[in-house]
Coordinates of C-alpha atoms in Angstrom, one line a residue:
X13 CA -276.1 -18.1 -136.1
X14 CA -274.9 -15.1 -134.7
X15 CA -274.8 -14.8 -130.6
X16 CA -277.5 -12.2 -130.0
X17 CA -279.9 -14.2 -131.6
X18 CA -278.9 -17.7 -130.3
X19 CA -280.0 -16.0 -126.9
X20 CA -283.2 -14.4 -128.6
X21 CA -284.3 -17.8 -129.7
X22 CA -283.4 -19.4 -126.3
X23 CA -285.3 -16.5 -124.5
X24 CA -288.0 -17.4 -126.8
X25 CA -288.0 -21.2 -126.1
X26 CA -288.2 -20.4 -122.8
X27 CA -291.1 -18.3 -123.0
X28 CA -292.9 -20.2 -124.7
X29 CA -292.7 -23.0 -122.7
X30 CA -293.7 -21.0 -119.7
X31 CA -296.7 -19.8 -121.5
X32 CA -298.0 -23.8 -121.8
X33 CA -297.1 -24.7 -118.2
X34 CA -299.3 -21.7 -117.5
X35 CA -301.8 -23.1 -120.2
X36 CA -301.8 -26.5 -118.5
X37 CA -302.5 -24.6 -114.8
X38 CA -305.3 -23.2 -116.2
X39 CA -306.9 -26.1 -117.5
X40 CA -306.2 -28.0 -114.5
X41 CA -307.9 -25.3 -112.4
X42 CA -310.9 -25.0 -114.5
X43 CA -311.0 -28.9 -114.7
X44 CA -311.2 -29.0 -111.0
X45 CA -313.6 -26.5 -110.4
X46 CA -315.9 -28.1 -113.1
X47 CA -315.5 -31.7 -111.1
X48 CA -316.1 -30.2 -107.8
X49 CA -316.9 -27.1 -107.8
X50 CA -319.5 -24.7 -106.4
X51 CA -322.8 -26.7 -105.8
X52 CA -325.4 -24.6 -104.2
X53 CA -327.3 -28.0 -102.9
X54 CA -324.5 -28.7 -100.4
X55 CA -323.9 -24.9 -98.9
X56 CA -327.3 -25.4 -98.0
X57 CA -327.2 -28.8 -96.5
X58 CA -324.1 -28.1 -94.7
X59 CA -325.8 -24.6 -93.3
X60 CA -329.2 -26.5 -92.3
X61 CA -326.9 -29.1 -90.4
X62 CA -325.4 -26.4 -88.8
X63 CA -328.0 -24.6 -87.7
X64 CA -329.9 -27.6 -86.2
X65 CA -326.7 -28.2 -84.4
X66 CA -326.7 -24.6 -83.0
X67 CA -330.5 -25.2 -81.5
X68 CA -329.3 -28.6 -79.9
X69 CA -327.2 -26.8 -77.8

């Protein structure tokens, strides 16, 4: 193998390995925003509670 393309198939390695640990952030994020993401039951719990807080005072 000649030198120049010893480094293009390094450079390649490299990105491609970059592009799964990217892959794998993804997934974890959407994984965690499916688990626990954005209920609409608790905003509005959490915003009654706080109001009724509020008038106490």
């Amino acid at each position: 193998m000649t030198r120049k393309r010893k480094t293009d198939a390094k450079k390649a390695q490299k990105r491609n390995i970059r592009e799964l640990e990217n892959l794998e952030r993804l997934k974890e994020k959407q994984l965690a925003n499916s688990e626990g993401g954005f209920d609409p039951s608790q905003v509005s719990s959490a915003d009654s509670a706080l109001s009724r807080k509020l008038a106490s005072k």
